[in-house]
Amino acid sequence: MSSIPELKYKIMTPGPTMVRENVRLARSLECTNPDIDVEFVEFYKETCEILSKCLHTKNESLIMDGEGILGLEAACASLTEPGDKVLVLDNGLYGAGFADFVTMYGGIPTLYTTSYEEAIDVEGLRAFLSDNHDFKYATLVHCDTPSGMLNPVEELSIVLHEYGIMTVVDSVSAMFGEPLDIDRGQFDIVCGGSQKALSAPPGLTFVVVSEQAKKAMDERKTPIASFYANIRAFKTYYEDKWFPYTMPISDIYGFRTALDNFVEDTECFERHAMVAEYTRNRLVENGIKLYGKNGYSNTVTAFCVPEGHTAGDILKRMRDEYGIMIAGSFGIFGDKLLRIGHMGEGAYVENAKATLDAFFAVVGK
């Protein structure tokens, strides 16, 4: 029988991230039966309420059993009916990717495509909407992880709501590393994941759902074309003390502890901003070109592969020689960009310094 390999890497990727010891220990607590234990239902509800408070919203939060992508699909599955027109804000690979979920559930996506090197301009969107606003909802990406592009989603959502357009926001790789005020942004569904800046293990997604979004789901003319990706399957979970499927209790115990860590970390956002600036400054000072003209994220920095090197070789040498994992990218950015994740447990200067020291040693800077 093979044994579980011992972790030997510093993980500085844009998710999954390193996990604190108290989170790992929480996942080892004795399990009850979450299907029938009323105390667990109370624990789950309380955890969801803490999550909503952290995100500055009165809207209901729900934790779902599946990696962050499940939240994105569930949002589109639950809102989209055949023939619905959906505006997809596209300035990155994940932004464009929303169109696939919309199409999958019968919707008709319209891509609002802007430069992949710049954050989406609020006034540019406003000008577009003046003549193009017949949409049920719009999809937005807070931080488009493959390029590290950060968008002003609160301002964008406010403009969309001026035209009566609901908003679905992917904040998986930004949330808990970038400030986010859901009620100010008037978001209808916000999606997050456990394995990014919250620094819990992968396996959970969560959605924060407005009353307007719930109403739209309840008034559908056609049933939601999914069971597992159906947000309204949780509609009466608390009243019934019954979940639509068995909840991953150990993952949720770990998630709660990671959430408690965030609540206690009063300098979380300032630290993320400081470490991101440190990372960008050191790269630029050593002649490395950052990707993008603006929209730099506090959770991930994307930069160009130095001439004379390949992404694959740099990643391998950093892993094998220095025990540090950073990431390449994919799609149109494949082999062109490298990414350092400075989110959650990685967002400390000593971690960024060790990572950059190793990188510069590998590339001869």
PDB file of N, CA and C in Angstrom, residues 26-27 31-35 40 43-44 63-67 70 194 202-205 228 234 243 245-256:
ATOM      1  N   ALA A  26      -9.233  21.107  12.359  1.00  0.00           N
ATOM      2  CA  ALA A  26     -10.695  21.182  12.403  1.00  0.00           C
ATOM      3  C   ALA A  26     -11.322  20.133  11.498  1.00  0.00           C
ATOM      4  N   ARG A  27     -10.665  19.841  10.383  1.00  0.00           N
ATOM      5  CA  ARG A  27     -11.201  18.847   9.452  1.00  0.00           C
ATOM      6  C   ARG A  27     -11.070  17.419   9.997  1.00  0.00           C
ATOM      7  N   CYS A  31     -16.955  13.163  13.271  1.00  0.00           N
ATOM      8  CA  CYS A  31     -18.110  13.477  12.418  1.00  0.00           C
ATOM      9  C   CYS A  31     -19.408  12.989  13.049  1.00  0.00           C
ATOM     10  N   THR A  32     -20.431  13.794  12.868  1.00  0.00           N
ATOM     11  CA  THR A  32     -21.788  13.339  13.152  1.00  0.00           C
ATOM     12  C   THR A  32     -22.434  12.982  11.813  1.00  0.00           C
ATOM     13  N   ASN A  33     -23.731  12.711  11.822  1.00  0.00           N
ATOM     14  CA  ASN A  33     -24.454  12.480  10.579  1.00  0.00           C
ATOM     15  C   ASN A  33     -25.139  13.780  10.187  1.00  0.00           C
ATOM     16  N   PRO A  34     -24.594  14.511   9.200  1.00  0.00           N
ATOM     17  CA  PRO A  34     -25.155  15.829   8.871  1.00  0.00           C
ATOM     18  C   PRO A  34     -26.550  15.761   8.278  1.00  0.00           C
ATOM     19  N   ASP A  35     -26.988  14.574   7.862  1.00  0.00           N
ATOM     20  CA  ASP A  35     -28.330  14.442   7.307  1.00  0.00           C
ATOM     21  C   ASP A  35     -29.421  14.592   8.370  1.00  0.00           C
ATOM     22  N   PHE A  40     -25.917  20.128  13.656  1.00  0.00           N
ATOM     23  CA  PHE A  40     -25.097  20.480  12.498  1.00  0.00           C
ATOM     24  C   PHE A  40     -25.825  21.484  11.604  1.00  0.00           C
ATOM     25  N   PHE A  43     -25.149  24.714  13.070  1.00  0.00           N
ATOM     26  CA  PHE A  43     -23.757  25.091  12.815  1.00  0.00           C
ATOM     27  C   PHE A  43     -23.585  25.593  11.386  1.00  0.00           C
ATOM     28  N   TYR A  44     -24.186  24.903  10.453  1.00  0.00           N
ATOM     29  CA  TYR A  44     -24.121  25.301   9.041  1.00  0.00           C
ATOM     30  C   TYR A  44     -24.736  26.688   8.854  1.00  0.00           C
ATOM     31  N   ILE A  63     -23.427  27.298   1.437  1.00  0.00           N
ATOM     32  CA  ILE A  63     -22.206  26.550   1.147  1.00  0.00           C
ATOM     33  C   ILE A  63     -22.615  25.286   0.405  1.00  0.00           C
ATOM     34  N   MET A  64     -21.993  25.059  -0.751  1.00  0.00           N
ATOM     35  CA  MET A  64     -22.333  23.909  -1.586  1.00  0.00           C
ATOM     36  C   MET A  64     -21.129  22.975  -1.707  1.00  0.00           C
ATOM     37  N   ASP A  65     -21.420  21.704  -1.909  1.00  0.00           N
ATOM     38  CA  ASP A  65     -20.391  20.672  -1.953  1.00  0.00           C
ATOM     39  C   ASP A  65     -19.829  20.558  -3.363  1.00  0.00           C
ATOM     40  N   GLY A  66     -18.738  21.273  -3.619  1.00  0.00           N
ATOM     41  CA  GLY A  66     -18.091  21.224  -4.923  1.00  0.00           C
ATOM     42  C   GLY A  66     -17.121  22.384  -5.054  1.00  0.00           C
ATOM     43  N   GLU A  67     -16.115  22.221  -5.877  1.00  0.00           N
ATOM     44  CA  GLU A  67     -15.106  23.258  -6.102  1.00  0.00           C
ATOM     45  C   GLU A  67     -15.759  24.513  -6.668  1.00  0.00           C
ATOM     46  N   LEU A  70     -18.463  25.007  -9.406  1.00  0.00           N
ATOM     47  CA  LEU A  70     -19.858  24.626  -9.187  1.00  0.00           C
ATOM     48  C   LEU A  70     -20.715  25.859  -8.918  1.00  0.00           C
ATOM     49  N   SER A 194     -13.469  27.843  -1.485  1.00  0.00           N
ATOM     50  CA  SER A 194     -12.753  27.653  -0.224  1.00  0.00           C
ATOM     51  C   SER A 194     -11.244  27.736  -0.367  1.00  0.00           C
ATOM     52  N   PRO A 202      -9.442  22.773  -1.091  1.00  0.00           N
ATOM     53  CA  PRO A 202     -10.446  22.785  -2.155  1.00  0.00           C
ATOM     54  C   PRO A 202     -11.566  21.815  -1.853  1.00  0.00           C
ATOM     55  N   GLY A 203     -12.747  22.113  -2.398  1.00  0.00           N
ATOM     56  CA  GLY A 203     -13.874  21.193  -2.236  1.00  0.00           C
ATOM     57  C   GLY A 203     -15.201  21.860  -1.971  1.00  0.00           C
ATOM     58  N   LEU A 204     -15.167  23.159  -1.616  1.00  0.00           N
ATOM     59  CA  LEU A 204     -16.422  23.860  -1.330  1.00  0.00           C
ATOM     60  C   LEU A 204     -16.543  25.101  -2.194  1.00  0.00           C
ATOM     61  N   THR A 205     -17.754  25.392  -2.606  1.00  0.00           N
ATOM     62  CA  THR A 205     -18.088  26.680  -3.194  1.00  0.00           C
ATOM     63  C   THR A 205     -19.183  27.279  -2.336  1.00  0.00           C
ATOM     64  N   TYR A 228     -28.003  19.086  -8.800  1.00  0.00           N
ATOM     65  CA  TYR A 228     -26.850  19.427  -7.975  1.00  0.00           C
ATOM     66  C   TYR A 228     -26.497  20.902  -8.096  1.00  0.00           C
ATOM     67  N   PHE A 234     -31.924  24.427  -1.849  1.00  0.00           N
ATOM     68  CA  PHE A 234     -31.669  24.752  -0.441  1.00  0.00           C
ATOM     69  C   PHE A 234     -32.754  25.645   0.155  1.00  0.00           C
ATOM     70  N   PHE A 243     -30.966  18.791   4.292  1.00  0.00           N
ATOM     71  CA  PHE A 243     -30.228  19.301   3.136  1.00  0.00           C
ATOM     72  C   PHE A 243     -30.593  18.518   1.883  1.00  0.00           C
ATOM     73  N   TYR A 245     -28.673  17.247  -0.227  1.00  0.00           N
ATOM     74  CA  TYR A 245     -27.751  16.112  -0.345  1.00  0.00           C
ATOM     75  C   TYR A 245     -26.855  16.134   0.887  1.00  0.00           C
ATOM     76  N   THR A 246     -26.168  15.035   1.148  1.00  0.00           N
ATOM     77  CA  THR A 246     -25.328  14.943   2.337  1.00  0.00           C
ATOM     78  C   THR A 246     -24.208  15.970   2.282  1.00  0.00           C
ATOM     79  N   MET A 247     -24.123  16.798   3.302  1.00  0.00           N
ATOM     80  CA  MET A 247     -23.129  17.855   3.327  1.00  0.00           C
ATOM     81  C   MET A 247     -21.764  17.307   3.750  1.00  0.00           C
ATOM     82  N   PRO A 248     -20.668  17.837   3.174  1.00  0.00           N
ATOM     83  CA  PRO A 248     -19.312  17.376   3.499  1.00  0.00           C
ATOM     84  C   PRO A 248     -18.859  17.969   4.832  1.00  0.00           C
ATOM     85  N   ILE A 249     -19.223  17.326   5.892  1.00  0.00           N
ATOM     86  CA  ILE A 249     -19.126  17.899   7.228  1.00  0.00           C
ATOM     87  C   ILE A 249     -17.698  18.296   7.597  1.00  0.00           C
ATOM     88  N   SER A 250     -16.712  17.452   7.281  1.00  0.00           N
ATOM     89  CA  SER A 250     -15.331  17.780   7.648  1.00  0.00           C
ATOM     90  C   SER A 250     -14.830  19.003   6.898  1.00  0.00           C
ATOM     91  N   ASP A 251     -15.195  19.107   5.625  1.00  0.00           N
ATOM     92  CA  ASP A 251     -14.817  20.294   4.846  1.00  0.00           C
ATOM     93  C   ASP A 251     -15.420  21.560   5.456  1.00  0.00           C
ATOM     94  N   ILE A 252     -16.657  21.459   5.920  1.00  0.00           N
ATOM     95  CA  ILE A 252     -17.333  22.632   6.478  1.00  0.00           C
ATOM     96  C   ILE A 252     -16.744  23.009   7.837  1.00  0.00           C
ATOM     97  N   TYR A 253     -16.331  22.017   8.631  1.00  0.00           N
ATOM     98  CA  TYR A 253     -15.629  22.325   9.881  1.00  0.00           C
ATOM     99  C   TYR A 253     -14.346  23.119   9.577  1.00  0.00           C
ATOM    100  N   GLY A 254     -13.594  22.673   8.584  1.00  0.00           N
ATOM    101  CA  GLY A 254     -12.376  23.383   8.214  1.00  0.00           C
ATOM    102  C   GLY A 254     -12.671  24.772   7.673  1.00  0.00           C
ATOM    103  N   PHE A 255     -13.704  24.869   6.856  1.00  0.00           N
ATOM    104  CA  PHE A 255     -14.126  26.148   6.292  1.00  0.00           C
ATOM    105  C   PHE A 255     -14.463  27.141   7.398  1.00  0.00           C
ATOM    106  N   ARG A 256     -15.187  26.679   8.411  1.00  0.00           N
ATOM    107  CA  ARG A 256     -15.585  27.559   9.512  1.00  0.00           C
ATOM    108  C   ARG A 256     -14.352  28.087  10.246  1.00  0.00           C
TER     109      ARG A 256
END
